mmCIF file of C-alpha atoms in Angstrom:
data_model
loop_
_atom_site.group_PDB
_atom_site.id
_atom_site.type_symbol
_atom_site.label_atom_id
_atom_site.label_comp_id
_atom_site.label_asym_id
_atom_site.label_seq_id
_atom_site.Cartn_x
_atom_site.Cartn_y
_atom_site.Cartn_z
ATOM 1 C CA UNK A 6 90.433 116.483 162.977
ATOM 2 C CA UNK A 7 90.389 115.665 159.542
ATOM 3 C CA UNK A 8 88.819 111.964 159.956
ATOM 4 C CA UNK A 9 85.722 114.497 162.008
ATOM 5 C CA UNK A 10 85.437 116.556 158.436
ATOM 6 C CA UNK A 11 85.506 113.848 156.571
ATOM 7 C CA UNK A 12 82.293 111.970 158.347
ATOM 8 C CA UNK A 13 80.604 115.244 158.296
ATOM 9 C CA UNK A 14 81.505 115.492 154.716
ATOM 10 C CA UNK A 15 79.756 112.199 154.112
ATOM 11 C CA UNK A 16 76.766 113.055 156.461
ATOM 12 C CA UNK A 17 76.323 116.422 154.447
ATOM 13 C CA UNK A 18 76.029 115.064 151.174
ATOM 14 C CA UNK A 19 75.393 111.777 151.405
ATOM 15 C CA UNK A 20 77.129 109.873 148.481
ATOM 16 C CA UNK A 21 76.280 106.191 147.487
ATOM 17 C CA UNK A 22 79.915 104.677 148.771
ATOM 18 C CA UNK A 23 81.379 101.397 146.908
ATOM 19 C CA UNK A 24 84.295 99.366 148.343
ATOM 20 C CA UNK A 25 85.710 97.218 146.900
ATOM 21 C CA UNK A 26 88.126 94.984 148.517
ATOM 22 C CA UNK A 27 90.306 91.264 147.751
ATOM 23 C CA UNK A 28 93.277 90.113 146.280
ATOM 24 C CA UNK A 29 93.486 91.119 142.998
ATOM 25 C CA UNK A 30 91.479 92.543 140.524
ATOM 26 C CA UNK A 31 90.360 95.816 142.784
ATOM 27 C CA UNK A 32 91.888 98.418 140.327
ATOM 28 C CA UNK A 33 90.333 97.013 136.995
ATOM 29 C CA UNK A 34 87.039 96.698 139.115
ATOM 30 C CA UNK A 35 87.504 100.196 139.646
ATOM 31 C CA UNK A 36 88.123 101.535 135.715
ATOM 32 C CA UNK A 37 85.369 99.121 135.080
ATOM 33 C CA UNK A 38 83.056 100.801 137.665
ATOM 34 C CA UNK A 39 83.951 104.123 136.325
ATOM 35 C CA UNK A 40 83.125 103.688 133.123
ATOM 36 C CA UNK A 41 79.498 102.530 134.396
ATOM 37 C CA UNK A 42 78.444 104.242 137.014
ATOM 38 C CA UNK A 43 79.466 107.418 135.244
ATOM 39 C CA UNK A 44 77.096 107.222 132.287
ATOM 40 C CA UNK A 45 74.448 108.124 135.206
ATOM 41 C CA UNK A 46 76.613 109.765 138.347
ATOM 42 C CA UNK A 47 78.993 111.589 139.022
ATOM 43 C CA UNK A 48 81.796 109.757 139.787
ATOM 44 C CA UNK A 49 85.130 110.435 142.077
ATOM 45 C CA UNK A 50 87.684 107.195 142.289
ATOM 46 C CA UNK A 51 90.496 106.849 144.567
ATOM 47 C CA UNK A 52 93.586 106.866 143.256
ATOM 48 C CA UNK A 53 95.378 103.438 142.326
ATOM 49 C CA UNK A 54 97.712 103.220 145.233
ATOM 50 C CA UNK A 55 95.070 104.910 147.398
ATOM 51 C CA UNK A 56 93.355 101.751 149.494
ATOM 52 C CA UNK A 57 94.331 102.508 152.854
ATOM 53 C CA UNK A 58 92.516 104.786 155.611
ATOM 54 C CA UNK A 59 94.334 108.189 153.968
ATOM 55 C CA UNK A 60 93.431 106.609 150.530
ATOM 56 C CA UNK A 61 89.828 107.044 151.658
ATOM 57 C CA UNK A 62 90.425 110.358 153.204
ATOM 58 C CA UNK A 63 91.899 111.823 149.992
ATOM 59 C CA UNK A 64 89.492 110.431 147.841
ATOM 60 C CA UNK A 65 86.621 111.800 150.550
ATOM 61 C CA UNK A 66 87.728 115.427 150.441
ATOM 62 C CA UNK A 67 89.707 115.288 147.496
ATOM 63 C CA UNK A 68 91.958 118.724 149.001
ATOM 64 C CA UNK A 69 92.977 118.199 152.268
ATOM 65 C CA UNK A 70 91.812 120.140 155.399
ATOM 66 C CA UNK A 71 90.998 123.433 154.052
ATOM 67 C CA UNK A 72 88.546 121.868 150.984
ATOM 68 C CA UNK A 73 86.866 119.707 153.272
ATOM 69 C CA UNK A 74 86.007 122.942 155.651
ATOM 70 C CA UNK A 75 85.150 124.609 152.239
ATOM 71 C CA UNK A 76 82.889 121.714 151.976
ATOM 72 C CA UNK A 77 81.098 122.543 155.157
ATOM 73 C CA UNK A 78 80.722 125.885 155.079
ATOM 74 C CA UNK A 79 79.016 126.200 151.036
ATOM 75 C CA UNK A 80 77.380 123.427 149.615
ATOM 76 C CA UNK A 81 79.025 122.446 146.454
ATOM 77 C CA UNK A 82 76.663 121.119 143.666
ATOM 78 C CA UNK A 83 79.741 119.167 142.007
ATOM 79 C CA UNK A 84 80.832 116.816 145.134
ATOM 80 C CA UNK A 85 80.176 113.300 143.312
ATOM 81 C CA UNK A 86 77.292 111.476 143.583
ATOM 82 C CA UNK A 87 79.146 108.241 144.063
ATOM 83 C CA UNK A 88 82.414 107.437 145.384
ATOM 84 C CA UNK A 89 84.581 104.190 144.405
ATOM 85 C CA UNK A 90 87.331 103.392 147.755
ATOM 86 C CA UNK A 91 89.341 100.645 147.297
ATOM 87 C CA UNK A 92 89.936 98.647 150.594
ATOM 88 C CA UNK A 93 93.295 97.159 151.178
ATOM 89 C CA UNK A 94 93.878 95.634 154.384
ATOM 90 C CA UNK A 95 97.530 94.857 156.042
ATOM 91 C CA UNK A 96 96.926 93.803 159.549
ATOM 92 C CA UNK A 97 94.126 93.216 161.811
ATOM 93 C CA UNK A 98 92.209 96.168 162.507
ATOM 94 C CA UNK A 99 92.451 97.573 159.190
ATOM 95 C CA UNK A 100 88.796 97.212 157.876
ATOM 96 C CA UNK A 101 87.369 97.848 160.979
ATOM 97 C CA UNK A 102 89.142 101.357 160.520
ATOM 98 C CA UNK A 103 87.892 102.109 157.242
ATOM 99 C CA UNK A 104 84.698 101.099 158.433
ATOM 100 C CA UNK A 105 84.324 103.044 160.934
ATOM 101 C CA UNK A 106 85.254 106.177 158.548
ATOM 102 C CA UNK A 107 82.890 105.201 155.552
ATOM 103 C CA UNK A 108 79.998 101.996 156.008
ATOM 104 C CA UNK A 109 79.573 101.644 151.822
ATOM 105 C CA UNK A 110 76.490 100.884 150.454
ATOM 106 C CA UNK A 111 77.710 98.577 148.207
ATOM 107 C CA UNK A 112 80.747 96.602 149.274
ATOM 108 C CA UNK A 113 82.532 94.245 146.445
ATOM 109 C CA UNK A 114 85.055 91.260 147.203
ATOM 110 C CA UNK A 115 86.676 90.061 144.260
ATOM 111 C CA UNK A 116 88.882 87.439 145.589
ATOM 112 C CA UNK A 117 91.040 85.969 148.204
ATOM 113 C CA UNK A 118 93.973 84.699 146.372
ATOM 114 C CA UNK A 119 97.360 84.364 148.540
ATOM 115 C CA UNK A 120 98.844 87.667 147.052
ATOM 116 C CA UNK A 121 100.576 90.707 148.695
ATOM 117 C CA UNK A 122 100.598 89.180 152.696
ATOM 118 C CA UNK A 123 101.624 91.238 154.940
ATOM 119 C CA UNK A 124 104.930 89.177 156.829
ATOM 120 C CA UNK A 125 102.877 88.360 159.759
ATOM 121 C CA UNK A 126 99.906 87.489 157.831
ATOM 122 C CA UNK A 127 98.500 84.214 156.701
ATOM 123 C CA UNK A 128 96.145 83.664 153.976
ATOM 124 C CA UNK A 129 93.033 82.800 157.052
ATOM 125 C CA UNK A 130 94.279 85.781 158.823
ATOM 126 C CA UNK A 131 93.616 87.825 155.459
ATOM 127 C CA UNK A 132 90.116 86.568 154.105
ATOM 128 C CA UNK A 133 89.293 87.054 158.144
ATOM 129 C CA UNK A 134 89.620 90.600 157.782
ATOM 130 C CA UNK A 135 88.750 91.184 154.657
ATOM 131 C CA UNK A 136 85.033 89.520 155.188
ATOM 132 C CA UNK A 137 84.982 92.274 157.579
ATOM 133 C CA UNK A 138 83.323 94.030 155.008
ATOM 134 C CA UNK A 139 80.742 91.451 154.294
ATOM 135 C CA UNK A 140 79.612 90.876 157.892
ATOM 136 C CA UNK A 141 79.343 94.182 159.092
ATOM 137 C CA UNK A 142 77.570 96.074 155.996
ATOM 138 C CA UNK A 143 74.518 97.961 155.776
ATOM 139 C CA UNK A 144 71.162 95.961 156.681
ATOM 140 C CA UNK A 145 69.946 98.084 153.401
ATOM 141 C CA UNK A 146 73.010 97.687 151.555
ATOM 142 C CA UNK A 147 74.278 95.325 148.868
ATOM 143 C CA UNK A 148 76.746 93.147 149.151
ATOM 144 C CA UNK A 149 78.684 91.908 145.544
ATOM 145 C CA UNK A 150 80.339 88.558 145.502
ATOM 146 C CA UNK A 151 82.993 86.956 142.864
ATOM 147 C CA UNK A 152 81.028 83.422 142.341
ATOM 148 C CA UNK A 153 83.658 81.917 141.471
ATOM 149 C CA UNK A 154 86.138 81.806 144.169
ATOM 150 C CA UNK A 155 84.976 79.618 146.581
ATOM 151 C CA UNK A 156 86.404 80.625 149.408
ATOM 152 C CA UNK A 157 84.533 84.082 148.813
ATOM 153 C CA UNK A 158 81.641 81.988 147.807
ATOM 154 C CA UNK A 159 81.418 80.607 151.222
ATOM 155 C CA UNK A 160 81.221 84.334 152.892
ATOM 156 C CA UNK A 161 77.666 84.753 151.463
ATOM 157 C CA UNK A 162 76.424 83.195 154.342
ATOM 158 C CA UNK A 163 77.173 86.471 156.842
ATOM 159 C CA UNK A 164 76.758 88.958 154.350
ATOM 160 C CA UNK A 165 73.869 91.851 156.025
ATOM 161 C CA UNK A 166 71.660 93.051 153.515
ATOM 162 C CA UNK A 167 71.281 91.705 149.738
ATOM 163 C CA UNK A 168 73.599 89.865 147.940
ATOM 164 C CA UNK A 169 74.575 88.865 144.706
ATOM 165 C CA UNK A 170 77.164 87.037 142.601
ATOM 166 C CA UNK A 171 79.084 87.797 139.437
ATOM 167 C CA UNK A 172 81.238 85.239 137.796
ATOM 168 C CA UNK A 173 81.569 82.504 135.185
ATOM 169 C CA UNK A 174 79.842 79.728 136.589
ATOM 170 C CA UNK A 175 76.299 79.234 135.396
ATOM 171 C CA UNK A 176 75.295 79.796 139.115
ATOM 172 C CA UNK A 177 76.103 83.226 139.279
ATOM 173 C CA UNK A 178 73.560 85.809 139.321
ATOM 174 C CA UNK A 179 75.634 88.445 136.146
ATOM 175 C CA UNK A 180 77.467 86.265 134.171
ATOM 176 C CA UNK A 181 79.108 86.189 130.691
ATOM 177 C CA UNK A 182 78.717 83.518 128.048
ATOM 178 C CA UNK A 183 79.793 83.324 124.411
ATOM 179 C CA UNK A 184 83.575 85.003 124.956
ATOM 180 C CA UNK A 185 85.164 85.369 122.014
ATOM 181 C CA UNK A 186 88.846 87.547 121.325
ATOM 182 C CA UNK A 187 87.967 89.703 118.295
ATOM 183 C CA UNK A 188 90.910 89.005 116.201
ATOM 184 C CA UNK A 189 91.511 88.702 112.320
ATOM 185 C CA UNK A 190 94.620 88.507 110.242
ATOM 186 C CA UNK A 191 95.669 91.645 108.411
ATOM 187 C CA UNK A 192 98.271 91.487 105.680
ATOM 188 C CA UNK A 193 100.100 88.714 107.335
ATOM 189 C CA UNK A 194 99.540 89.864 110.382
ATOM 190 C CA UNK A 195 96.958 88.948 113.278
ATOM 191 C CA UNK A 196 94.905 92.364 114.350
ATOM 192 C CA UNK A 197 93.522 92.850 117.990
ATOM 193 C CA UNK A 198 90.735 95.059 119.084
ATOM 194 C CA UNK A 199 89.610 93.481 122.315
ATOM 195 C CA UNK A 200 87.198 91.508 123.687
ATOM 196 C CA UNK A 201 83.754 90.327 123.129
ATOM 197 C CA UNK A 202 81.096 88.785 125.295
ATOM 198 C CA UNK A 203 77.508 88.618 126.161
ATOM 199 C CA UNK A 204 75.909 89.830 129.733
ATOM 200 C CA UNK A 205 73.181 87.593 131.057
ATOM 201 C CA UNK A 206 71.300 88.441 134.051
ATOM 202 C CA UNK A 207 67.783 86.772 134.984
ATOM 203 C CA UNK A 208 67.141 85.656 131.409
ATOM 204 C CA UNK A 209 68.230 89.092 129.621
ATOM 205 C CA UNK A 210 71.143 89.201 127.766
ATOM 206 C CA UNK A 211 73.260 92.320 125.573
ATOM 207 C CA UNK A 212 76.620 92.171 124.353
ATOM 208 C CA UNK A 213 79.314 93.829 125.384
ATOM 209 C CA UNK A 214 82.534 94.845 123.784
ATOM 210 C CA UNK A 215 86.069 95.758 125.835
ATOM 211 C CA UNK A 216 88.310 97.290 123.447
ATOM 212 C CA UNK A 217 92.190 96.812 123.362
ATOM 213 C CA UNK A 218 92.412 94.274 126.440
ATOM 214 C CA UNK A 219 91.905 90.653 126.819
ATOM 215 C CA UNK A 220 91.616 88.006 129.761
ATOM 216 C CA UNK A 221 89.186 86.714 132.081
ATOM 217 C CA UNK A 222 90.431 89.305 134.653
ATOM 218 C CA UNK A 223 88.779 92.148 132.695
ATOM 219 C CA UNK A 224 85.655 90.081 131.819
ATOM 220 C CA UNK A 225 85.378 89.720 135.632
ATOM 221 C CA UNK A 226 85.906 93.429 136.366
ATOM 222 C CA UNK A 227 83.334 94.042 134.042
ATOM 223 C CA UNK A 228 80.967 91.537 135.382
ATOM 224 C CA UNK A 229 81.622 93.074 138.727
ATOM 225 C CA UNK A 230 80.870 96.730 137.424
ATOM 226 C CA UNK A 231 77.869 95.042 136.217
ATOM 227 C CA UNK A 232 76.897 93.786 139.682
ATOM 228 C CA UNK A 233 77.067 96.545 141.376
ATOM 229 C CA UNK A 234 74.877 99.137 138.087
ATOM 230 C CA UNK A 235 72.196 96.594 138.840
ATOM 231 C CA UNK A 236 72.082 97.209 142.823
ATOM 232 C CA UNK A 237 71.811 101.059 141.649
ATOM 233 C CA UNK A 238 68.559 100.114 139.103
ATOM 234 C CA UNK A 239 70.557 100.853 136.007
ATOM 235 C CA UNK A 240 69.349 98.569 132.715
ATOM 236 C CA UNK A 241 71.823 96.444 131.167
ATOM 237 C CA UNK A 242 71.813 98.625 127.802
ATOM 238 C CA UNK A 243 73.044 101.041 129.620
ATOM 239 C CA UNK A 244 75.732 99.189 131.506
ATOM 240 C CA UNK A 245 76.409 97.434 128.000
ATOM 241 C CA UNK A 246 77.304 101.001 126.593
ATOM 242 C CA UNK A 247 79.317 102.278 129.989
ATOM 243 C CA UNK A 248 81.621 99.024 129.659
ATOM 244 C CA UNK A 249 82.330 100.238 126.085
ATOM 245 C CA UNK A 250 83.755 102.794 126.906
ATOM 246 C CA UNK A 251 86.155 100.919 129.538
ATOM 247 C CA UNK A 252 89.822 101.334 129.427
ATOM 248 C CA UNK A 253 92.539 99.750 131.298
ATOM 249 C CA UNK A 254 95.550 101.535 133.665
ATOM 250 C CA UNK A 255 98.938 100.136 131.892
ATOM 251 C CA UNK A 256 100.066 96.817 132.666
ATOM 252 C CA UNK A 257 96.545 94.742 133.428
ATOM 253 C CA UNK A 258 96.295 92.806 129.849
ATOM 254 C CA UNK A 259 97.304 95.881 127.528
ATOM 255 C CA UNK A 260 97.678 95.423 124.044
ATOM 256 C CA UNK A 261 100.788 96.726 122.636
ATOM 257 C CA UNK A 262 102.241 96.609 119.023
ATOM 258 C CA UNK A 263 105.659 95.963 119.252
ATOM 259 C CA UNK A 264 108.790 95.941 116.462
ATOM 260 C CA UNK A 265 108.764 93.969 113.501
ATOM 261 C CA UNK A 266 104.845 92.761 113.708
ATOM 262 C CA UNK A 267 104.995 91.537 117.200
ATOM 263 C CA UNK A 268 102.068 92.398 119.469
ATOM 264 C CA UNK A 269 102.927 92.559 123.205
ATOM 265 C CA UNK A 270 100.829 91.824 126.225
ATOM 266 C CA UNK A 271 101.577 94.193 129.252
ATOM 267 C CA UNK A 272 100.568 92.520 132.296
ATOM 268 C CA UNK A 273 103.722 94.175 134.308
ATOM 269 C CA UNK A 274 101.844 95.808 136.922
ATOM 270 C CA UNK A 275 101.711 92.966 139.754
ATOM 271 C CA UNK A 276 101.078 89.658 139.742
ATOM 272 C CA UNK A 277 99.618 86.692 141.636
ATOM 273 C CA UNK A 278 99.372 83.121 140.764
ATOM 274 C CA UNK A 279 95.679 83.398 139.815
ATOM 275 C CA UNK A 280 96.536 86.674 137.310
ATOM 276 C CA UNK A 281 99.298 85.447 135.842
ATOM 277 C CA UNK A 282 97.452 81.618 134.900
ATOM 278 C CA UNK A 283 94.249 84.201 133.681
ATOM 279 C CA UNK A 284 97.527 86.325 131.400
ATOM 280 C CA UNK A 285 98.817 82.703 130.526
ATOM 281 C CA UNK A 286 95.218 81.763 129.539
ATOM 282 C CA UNK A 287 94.860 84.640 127.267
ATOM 283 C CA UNK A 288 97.727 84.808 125.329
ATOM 284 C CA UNK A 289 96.913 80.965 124.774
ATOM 285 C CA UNK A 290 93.356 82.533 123.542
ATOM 286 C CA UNK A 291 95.145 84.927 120.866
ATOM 287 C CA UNK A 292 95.514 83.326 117.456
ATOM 288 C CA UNK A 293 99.118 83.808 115.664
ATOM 289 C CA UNK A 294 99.806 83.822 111.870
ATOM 290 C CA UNK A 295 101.640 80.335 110.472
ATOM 291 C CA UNK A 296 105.534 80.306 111.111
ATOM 292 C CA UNK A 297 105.187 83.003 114.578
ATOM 293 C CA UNK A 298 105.442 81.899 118.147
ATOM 294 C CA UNK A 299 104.409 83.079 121.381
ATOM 295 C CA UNK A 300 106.708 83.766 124.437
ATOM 296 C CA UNK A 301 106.293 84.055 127.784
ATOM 297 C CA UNK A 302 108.119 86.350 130.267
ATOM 298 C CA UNK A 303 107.772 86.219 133.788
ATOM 299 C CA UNK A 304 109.237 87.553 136.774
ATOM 300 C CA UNK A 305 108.912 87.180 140.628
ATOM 301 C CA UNK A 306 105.624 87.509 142.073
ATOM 302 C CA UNK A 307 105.863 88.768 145.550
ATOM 303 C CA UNK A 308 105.069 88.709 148.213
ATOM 304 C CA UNK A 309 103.057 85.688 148.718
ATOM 305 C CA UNK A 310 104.250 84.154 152.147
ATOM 306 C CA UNK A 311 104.569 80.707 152.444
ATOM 307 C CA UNK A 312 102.704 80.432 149.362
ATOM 308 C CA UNK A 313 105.890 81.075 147.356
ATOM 309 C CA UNK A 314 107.556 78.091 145.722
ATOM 310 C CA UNK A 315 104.007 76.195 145.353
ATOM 311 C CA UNK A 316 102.445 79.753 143.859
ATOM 312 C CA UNK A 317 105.503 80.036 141.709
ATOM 313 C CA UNK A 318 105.153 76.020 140.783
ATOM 314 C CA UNK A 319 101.737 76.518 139.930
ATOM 315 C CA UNK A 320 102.358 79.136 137.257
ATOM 316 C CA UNK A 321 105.148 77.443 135.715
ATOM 317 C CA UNK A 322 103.042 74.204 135.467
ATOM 318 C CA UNK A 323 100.575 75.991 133.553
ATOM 319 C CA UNK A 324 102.884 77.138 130.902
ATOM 320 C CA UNK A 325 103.855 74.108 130.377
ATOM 321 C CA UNK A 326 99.979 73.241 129.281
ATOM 322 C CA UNK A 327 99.364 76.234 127.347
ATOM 323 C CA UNK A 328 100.459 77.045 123.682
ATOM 324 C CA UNK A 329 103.891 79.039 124.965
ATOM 325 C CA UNK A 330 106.860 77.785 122.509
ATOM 326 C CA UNK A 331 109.730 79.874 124.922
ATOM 327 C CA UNK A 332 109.138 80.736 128.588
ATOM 328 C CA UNK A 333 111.660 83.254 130.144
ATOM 329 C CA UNK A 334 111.873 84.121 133.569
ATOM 330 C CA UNK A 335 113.523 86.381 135.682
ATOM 331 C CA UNK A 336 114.053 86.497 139.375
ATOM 332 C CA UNK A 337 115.225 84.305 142.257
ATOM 333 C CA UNK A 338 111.754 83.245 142.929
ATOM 334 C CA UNK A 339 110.713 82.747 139.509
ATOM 335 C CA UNK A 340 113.422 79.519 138.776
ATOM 336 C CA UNK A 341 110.393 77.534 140.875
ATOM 337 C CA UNK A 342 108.545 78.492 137.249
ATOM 338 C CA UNK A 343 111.193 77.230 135.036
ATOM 339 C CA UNK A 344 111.697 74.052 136.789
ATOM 340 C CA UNK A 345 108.007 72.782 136.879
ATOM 341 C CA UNK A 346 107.323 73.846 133.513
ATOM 342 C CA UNK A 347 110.196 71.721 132.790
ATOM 343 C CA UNK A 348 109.190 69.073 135.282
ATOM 344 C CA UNK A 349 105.401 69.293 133.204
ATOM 345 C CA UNK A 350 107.587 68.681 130.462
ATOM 346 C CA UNK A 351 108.214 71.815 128.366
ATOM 347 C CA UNK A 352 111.735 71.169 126.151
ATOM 348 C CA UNK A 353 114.841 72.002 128.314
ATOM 349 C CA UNK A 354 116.180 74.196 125.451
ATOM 350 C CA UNK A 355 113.095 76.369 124.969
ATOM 351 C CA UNK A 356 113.035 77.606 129.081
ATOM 352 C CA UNK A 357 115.441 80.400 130.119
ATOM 353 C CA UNK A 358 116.275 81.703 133.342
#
């Protein structure tokens, strides 16, 4: 009964419907789209654990059963103009569900990394599913790609609709250019506010500015949020100034001040392989005053299938590149971290387990 209220919900008032499914990355996409779409709509989110089928329903009627016959019987002038669903899948069937419930108008794909399997899945299994969303869209929606992952790259192809791309690569349709970590020393210490970049999209550019976060993960939610205000005609000014006032949940690439002039980088959330290299690539961004050093600490990422050991390799083999003078890790599954940074050739004495 309530999956009936919640269609005729939709079919009453008719709000523009994102999705945004992948990997990682779907939660900052979400704060990023936020802070856009709400300098010209009203905006409902789902919660951040919320991507499943009774994600969407909550985030739908936002009360349960008795607000969504409320909703029928007296039209309420407040029901958002736009709602943001994220779109997790676990097993086969699970888009076509969601589907089924609410077709977006917009549907986003940020990546397919090997992150979060369920333990019958397999990584072909997942981006299967999850291009669900691409294939069966609205002939008069929008599609919005992340250019840079290839394998989502290659799902263009059967996306209904229009498309378009968001990324780093100089083929993307919204891209960024001239990043820069805006960072100066302070009294001995090294001060820092966020982010800076320029948007470019079909010759235009503005800057942008993220405060209190760095990494290429929130440059691509951003870019993202960008994608999709340009499928609903907003200018980039405008998008410029919503991504100002972008903030991230704790634990994606927080700043943090910590004792005795230390500044921490929360990234505890979750991890994959491809988050933790972009965490490891911006904390190798961050300049440090003469005499400091920078550590890193990482735990287990799970679950990632039979992409374990290599995913775990991969990360520690990174470090080993970066400017990290002590790696620490903790967790059964993160000693495959320790021993190819080691392996790279990071100094036996500066890797704990």
């Amino acid at each position: 009964m309530i999956t009936t209220i919640a269609k005729l919900v939709l079919r009453k008032y008719r709000p523009t419907i994102v999705a945004i499914t992948g990997s990682v990355g779907k939660t900052i996409v979400k704060q990023a789209l936020r802070a856009v779409i709400s300098r010209e709509h009203t905006v409902r989110v789902s919660a951040a654990s919320d991507n499943d089928y009774a994600g969407a329903l909550r985030t739908i009627i936002d009360g349960g059963l008795a607000r969504g016959l409320a909703l029928l019987l007296r039209r309420d002038p407040e029901y958002p103009r736009v709602l943001l669903l994220e779109y997790g899948v676990d097993r086969d069937g699970d888009m076509e569900r969601l589907l089924s419930l609410a077709l977006p108008d917009v549907g986003v794909v940020t990546s397919f990394a090997p992150m979060q399997l369920a333990p019958a899945q397999t990584i072909e299994r997942m981006i299967r599913e999850k291009s669900i969303l691409v294939s069966k869209g609205k002939r008069d929606g929008w599609t919005v790609l992340a250019y840079d992952d290839e394998q989502v790259r290659v799902v263009k192809a059967r996306a209904r609709g229009r498309c378009i791309t968001y990324g780093f690569d100089e083929a993307a349709d919204v891209r960024a250019i001239e990043i820069a970590i805006n960072q100066e020393v302070q009294e001995g210490s090294v001060v820092v506010t966020g982010t800076n970049f320029k948007l470019v999209y079909k010759g235009s550019a503005v800057p942008v500015h993220l405060s209190e976060v760095i990494g290429g993960q929130h440059i691509a939610a951003a870019l993202a949020a960008a994608a999709v205000g340009i499928t609903m005609n907003m200018n980039l000014v405008a998008i410029s100034e919503g991504l100002g006032a972008y903030t991230s949940t704790p634990g994606r690439m927080r700043l943090l001040n910590g004792i005795k002039r230390t500044l921490l980088i929360d990234d505890t959330y979750t991890a994959s392989p491809v988050s933790c290299i972009a965490g490891l690539q911006g904390l190798d961004a961050l300049a440090i005053r003469p005499g400091s050093e920078k550590f890193a600490v990482l735990g287990d990422m799970v679950p990632l299938g039979a992409y374990t050991e290599a995913g775990h390799r991969e990360v520690g083999e990174k470090v080993a590149t970066v400017g990290v003078n002590y790696l620490i890790t903790v967790g059964k599954f993160s000693r495959d971290i320790a021993r190819a940074a080691r392996e790279k050739g990071m100094p036996e004495e500066r890797v704990y387990h």
